[in-house]
Short mmCIF file of N, CA and C in Angstrom, two decimals:
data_model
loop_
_atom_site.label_atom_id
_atom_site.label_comp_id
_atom_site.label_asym_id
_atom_site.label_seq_id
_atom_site.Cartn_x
_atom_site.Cartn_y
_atom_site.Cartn_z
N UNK N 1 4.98 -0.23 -94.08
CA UNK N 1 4.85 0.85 -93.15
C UNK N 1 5.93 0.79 -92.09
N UNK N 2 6.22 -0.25 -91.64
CA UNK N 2 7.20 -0.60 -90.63
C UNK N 2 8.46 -0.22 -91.59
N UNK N 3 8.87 -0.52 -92.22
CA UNK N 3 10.11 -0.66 -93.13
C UNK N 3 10.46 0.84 -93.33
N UNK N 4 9.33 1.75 -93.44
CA UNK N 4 9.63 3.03 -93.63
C UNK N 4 10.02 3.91 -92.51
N UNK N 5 9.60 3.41 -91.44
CA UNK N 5 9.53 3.55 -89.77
C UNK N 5 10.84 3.41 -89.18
N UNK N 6 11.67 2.02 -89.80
CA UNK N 6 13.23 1.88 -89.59
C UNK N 6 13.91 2.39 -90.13
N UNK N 7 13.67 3.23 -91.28
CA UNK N 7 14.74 3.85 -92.15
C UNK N 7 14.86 5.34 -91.70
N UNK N 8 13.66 5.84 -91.45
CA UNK N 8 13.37 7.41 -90.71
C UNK N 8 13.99 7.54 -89.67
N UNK N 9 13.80 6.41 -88.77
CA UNK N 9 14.28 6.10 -86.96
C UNK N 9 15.88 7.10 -86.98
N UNK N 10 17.04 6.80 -87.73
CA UNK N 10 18.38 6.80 -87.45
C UNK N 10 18.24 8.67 -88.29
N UNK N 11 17.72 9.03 -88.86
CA UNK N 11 17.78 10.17 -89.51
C UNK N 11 17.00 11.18 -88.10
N UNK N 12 16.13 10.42 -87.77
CA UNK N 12 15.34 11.11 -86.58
C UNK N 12 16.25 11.65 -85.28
N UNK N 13 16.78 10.46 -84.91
CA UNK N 13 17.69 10.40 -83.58
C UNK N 13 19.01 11.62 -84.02
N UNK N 14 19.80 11.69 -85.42
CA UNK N 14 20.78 12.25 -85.71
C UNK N 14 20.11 13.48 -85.65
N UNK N 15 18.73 13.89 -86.01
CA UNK N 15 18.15 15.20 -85.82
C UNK N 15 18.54 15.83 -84.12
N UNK N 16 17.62 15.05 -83.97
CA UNK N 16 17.70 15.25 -82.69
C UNK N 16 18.82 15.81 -81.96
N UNK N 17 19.41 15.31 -82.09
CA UNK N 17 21.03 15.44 -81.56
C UNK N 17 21.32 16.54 -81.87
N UNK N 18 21.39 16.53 -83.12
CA UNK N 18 22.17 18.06 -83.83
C UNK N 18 21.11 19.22 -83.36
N UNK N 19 19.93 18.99 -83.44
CA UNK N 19 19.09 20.28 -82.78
C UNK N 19 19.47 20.42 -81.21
N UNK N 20 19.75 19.28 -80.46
CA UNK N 20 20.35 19.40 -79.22
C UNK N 20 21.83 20.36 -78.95
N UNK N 21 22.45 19.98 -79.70
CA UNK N 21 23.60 20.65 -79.39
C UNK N 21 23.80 22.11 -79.79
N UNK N 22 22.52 22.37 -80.55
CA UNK N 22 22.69 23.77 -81.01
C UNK N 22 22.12 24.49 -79.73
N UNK N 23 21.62 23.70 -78.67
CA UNK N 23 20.83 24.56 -77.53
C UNK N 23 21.72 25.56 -76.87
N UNK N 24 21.17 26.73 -76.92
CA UNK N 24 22.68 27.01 -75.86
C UNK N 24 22.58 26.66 -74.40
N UNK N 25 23.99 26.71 -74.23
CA UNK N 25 23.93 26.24 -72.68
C UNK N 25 23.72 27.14 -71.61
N UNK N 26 23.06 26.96 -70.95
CA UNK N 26 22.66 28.11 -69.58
C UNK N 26 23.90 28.74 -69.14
N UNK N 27 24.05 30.09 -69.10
CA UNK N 27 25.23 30.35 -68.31
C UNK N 27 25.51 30.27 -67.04
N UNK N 28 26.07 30.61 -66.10
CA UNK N 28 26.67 30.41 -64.80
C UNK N 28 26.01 31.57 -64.24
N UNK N 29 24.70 31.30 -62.75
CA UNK N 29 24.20 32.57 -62.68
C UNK N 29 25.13 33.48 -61.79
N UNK N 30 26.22 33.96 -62.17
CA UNK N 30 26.91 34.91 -61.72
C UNK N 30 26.33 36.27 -61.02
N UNK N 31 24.95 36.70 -61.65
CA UNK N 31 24.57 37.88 -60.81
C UNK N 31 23.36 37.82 -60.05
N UNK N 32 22.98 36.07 -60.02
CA UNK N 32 22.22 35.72 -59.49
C UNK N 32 22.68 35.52 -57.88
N UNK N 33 24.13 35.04 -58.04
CA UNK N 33 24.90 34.90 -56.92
C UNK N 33 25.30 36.03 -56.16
N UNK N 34 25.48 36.77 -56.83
CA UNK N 34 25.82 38.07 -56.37
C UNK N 34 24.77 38.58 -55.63
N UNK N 35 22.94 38.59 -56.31
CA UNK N 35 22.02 38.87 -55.33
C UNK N 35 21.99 38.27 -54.27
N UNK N 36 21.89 36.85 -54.33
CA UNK N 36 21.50 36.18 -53.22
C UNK N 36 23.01 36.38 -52.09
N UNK N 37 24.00 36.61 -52.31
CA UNK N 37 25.00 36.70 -51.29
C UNK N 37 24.82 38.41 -50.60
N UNK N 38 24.39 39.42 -51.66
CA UNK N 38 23.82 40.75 -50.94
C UNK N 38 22.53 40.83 -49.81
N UNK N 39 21.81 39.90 -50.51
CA UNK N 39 20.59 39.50 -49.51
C UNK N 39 21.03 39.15 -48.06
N UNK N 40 21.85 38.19 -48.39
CA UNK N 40 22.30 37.26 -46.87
C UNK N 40 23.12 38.04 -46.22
N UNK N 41 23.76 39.21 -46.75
CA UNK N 41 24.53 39.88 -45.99
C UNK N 41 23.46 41.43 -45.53
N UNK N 42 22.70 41.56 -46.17
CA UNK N 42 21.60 42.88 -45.47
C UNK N 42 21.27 41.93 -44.63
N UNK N 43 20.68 40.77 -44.40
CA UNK N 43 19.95 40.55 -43.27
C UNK N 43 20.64 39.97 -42.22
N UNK N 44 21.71 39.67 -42.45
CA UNK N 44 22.71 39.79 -41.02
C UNK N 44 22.94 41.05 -40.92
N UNK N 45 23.13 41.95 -41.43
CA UNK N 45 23.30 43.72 -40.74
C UNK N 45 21.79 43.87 -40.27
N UNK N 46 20.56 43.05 -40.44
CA UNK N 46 19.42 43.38 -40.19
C UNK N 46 19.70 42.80 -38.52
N UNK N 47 20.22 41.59 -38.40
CA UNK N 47 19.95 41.08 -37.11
C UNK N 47 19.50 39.76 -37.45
N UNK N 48 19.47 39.14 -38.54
CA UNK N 48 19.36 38.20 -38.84
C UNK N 48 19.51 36.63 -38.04
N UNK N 49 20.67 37.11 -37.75
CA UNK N 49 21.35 36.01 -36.59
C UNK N 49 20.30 35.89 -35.40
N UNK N 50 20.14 37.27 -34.71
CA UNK N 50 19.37 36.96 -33.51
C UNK N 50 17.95 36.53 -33.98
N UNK N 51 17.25 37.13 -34.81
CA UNK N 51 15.76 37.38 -34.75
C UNK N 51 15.24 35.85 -35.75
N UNK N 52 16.40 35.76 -37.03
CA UNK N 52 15.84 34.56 -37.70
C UNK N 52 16.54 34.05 -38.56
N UNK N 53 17.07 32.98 -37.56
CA UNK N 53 18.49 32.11 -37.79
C UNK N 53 18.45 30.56 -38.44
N UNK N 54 16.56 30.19 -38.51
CA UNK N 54 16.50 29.14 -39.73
C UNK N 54 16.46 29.95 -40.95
N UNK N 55 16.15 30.79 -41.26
CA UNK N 55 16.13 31.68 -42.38
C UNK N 55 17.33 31.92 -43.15
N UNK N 56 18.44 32.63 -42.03
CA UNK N 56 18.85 32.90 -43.03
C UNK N 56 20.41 32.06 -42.94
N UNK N 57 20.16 30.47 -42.04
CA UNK N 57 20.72 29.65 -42.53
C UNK N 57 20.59 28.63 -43.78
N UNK N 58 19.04 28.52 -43.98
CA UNK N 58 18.52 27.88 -44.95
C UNK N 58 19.36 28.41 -46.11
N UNK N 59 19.23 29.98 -46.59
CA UNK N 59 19.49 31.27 -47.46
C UNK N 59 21.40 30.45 -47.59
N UNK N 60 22.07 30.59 -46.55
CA UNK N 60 23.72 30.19 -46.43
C UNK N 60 23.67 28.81 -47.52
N UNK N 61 23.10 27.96 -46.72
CA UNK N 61 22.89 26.46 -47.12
C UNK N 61 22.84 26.20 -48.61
N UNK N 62 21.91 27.08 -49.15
CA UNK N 62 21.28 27.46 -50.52
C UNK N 62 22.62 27.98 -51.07
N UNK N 63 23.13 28.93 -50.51
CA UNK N 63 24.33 29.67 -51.44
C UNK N 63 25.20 28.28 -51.83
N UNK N 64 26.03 27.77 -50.79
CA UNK N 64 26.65 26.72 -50.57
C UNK N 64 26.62 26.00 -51.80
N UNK N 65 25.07 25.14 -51.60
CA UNK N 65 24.73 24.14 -52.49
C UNK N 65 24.68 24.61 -54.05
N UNK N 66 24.22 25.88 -53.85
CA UNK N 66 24.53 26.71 -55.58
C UNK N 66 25.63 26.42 -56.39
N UNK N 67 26.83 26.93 -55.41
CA UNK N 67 28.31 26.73 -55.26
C UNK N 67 28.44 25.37 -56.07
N UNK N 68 28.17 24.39 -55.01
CA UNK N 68 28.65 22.80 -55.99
C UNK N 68 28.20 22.81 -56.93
N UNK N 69 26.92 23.69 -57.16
CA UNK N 69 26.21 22.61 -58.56
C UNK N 69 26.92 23.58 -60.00
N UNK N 70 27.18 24.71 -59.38
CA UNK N 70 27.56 25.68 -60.36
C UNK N 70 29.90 24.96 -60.98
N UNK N 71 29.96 24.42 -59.70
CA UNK N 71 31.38 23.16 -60.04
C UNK N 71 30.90 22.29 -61.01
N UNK N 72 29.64 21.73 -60.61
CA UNK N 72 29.28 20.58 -61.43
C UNK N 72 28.27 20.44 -62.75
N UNK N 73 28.58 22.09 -63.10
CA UNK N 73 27.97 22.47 -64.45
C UNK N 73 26.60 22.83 -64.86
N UNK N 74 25.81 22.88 -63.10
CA UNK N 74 24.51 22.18 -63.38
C UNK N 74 23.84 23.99 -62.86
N UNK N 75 23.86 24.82 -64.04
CA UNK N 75 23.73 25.81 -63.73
C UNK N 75 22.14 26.16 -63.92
N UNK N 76 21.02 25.53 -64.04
CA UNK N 76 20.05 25.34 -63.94
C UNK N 76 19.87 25.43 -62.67
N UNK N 77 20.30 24.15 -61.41
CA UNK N 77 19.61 24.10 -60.22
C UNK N 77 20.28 25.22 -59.60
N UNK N 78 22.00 25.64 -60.05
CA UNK N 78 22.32 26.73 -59.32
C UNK N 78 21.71 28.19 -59.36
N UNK N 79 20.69 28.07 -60.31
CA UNK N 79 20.29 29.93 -60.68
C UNK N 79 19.09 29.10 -59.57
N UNK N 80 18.24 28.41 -59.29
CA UNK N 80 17.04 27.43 -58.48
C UNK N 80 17.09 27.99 -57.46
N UNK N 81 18.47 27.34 -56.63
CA UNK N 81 19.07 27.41 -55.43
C UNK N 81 19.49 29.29 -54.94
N UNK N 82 19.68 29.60 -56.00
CA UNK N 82 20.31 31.17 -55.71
C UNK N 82 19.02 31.87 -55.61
N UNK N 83 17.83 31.42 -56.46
CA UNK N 83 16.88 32.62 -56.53
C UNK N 83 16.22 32.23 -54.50
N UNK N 84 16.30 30.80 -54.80
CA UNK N 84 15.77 30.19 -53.16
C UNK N 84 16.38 31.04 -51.87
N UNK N 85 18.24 30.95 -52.14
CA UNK N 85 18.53 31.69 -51.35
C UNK N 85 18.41 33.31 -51.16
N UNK N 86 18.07 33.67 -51.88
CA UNK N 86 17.64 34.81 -51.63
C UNK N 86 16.19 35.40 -51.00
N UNK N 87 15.20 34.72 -51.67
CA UNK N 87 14.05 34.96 -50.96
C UNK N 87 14.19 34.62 -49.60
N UNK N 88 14.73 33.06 -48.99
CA UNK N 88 15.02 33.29 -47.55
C UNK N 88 15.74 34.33 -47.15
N UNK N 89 16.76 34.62 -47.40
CA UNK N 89 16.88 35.80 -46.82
C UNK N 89 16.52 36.96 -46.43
N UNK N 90 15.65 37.46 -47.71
CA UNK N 90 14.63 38.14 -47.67
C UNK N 90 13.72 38.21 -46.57
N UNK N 91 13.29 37.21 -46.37
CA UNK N 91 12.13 36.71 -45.60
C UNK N 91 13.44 36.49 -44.41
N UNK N 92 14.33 36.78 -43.69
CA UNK N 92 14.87 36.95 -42.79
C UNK N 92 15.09 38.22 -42.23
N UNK N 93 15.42 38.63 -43.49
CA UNK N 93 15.56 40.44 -43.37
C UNK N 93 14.20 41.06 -42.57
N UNK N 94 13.05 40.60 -43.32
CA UNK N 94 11.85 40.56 -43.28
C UNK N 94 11.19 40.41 -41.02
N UNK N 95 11.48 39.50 -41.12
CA UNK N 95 11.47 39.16 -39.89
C UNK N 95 12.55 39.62 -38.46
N UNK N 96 13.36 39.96 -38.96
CA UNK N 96 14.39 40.98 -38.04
C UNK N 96 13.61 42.21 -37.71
N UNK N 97 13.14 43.05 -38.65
CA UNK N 97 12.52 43.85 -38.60
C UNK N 97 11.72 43.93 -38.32
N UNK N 98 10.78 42.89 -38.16
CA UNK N 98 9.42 43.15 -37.42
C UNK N 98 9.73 42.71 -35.82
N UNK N 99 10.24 42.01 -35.65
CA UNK N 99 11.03 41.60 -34.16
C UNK N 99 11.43 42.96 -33.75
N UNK N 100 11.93 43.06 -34.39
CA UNK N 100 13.10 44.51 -33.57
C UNK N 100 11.60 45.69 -34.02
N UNK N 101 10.74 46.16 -34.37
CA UNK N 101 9.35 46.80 -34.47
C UNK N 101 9.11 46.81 -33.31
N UNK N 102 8.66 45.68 -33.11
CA UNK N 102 7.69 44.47 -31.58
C UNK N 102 8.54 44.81 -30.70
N UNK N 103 9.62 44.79 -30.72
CA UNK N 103 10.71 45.09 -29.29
C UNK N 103 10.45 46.37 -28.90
N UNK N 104 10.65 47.34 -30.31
CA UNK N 104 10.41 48.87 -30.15
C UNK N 104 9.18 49.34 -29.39
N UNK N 105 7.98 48.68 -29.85
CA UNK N 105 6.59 48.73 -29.47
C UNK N 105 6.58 48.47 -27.87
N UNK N 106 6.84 47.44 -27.56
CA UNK N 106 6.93 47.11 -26.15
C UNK N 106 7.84 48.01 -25.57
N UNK N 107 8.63 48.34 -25.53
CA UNK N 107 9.65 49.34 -24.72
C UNK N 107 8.45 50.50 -24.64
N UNK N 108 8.34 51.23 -25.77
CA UNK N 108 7.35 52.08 -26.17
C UNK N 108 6.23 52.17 -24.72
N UNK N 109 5.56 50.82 -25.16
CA UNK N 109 4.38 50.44 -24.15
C UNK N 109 4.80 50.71 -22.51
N UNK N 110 6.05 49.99 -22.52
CA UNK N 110 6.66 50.40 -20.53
C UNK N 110 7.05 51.62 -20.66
N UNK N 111 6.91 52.25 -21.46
CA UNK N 111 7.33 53.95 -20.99
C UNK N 111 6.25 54.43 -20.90
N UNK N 112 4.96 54.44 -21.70
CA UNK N 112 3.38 55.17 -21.57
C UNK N 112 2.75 54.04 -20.06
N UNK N 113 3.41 53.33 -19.68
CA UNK N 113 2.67 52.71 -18.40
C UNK N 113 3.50 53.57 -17.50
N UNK N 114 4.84 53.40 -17.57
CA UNK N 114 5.36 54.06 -16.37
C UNK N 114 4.77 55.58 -16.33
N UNK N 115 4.84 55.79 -17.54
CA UNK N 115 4.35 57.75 -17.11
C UNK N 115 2.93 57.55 -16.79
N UNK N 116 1.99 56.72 -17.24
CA UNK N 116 0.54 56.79 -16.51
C UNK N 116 0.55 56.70 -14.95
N UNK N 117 1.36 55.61 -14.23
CA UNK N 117 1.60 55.57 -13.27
C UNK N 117 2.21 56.62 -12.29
N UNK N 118 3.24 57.40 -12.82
CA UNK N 118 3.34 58.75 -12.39
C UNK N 118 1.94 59.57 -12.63
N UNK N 119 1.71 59.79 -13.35
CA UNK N 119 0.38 60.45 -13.48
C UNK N 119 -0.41 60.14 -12.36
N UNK N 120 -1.19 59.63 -12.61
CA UNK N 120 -1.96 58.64 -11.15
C UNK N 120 -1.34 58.77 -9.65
N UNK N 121 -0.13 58.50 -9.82
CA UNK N 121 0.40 59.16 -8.26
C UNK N 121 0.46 60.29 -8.09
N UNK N 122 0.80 61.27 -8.58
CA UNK N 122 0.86 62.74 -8.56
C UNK N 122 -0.47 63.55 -8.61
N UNK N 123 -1.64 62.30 -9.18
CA UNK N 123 -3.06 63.19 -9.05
C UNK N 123 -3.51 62.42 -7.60
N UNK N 124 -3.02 61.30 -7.10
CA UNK N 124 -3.84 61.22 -5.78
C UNK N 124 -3.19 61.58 -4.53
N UNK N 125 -1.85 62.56 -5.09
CA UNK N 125 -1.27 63.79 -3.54
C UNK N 125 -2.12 64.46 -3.48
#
């Protein structure tokens, strides 16, 4: 049983191999990059910078690191890293906009106080 076990072993491993190399290889996520660098650039036109600047440095960081791994062939973690950077960004975009909402809202709010306050003075002449 053993004897049959050592003779299979080297036919096994050469399988292996040859079914390996037929894998294809991941390509280079080229339009993955392309999203995630459109992302990071809407949400700096969003305001990104001011409103949420771990965001959509994390999102930069991510591109970056995509970058090397996509040098170093390793186009697996780079499509990882690209889909990563993009959702931060997203989620920066995301948050600009509700900031700058909330800003709107409050301005909003000191204009219906100030005119109540006129109101109120003008009814107790």
């Amino acid at each position: 049983m053993k004897t049959g076990l050592k003779q299979k072993a080297p036919l096994l491993g050469l399988s292996l191999l040859i079914l390996s190399s037929c894998a294809p290889a991941v390509q280079p996520p080229d339009s993955q990059m392309a999203l995630a660098t459109e992302a990071v650039e809407e949400a700096t036109a969003a305001g990104a910078y001011e409103y949420a600047p771990v965001e959509l440095k994390a999102a930069q960081d991510k591109i970056n690191q995509a970058k090397q791994a996509m040098q170093s062939k390793d186009n697996v973690t780079a499509k990882r890293l690209l889909q990563e950077a993009e959702v931060d960004a997203k989620l920066a975009e995301a948050k600009s906009a509700t900031a700058k909402s909330q800003q709107a809202v409050a301005e909003l709010q000191k204009s219906i106080d100030m005119l109540r306050d006129e109101i109120n003075r003008k009814q107790a002449q």
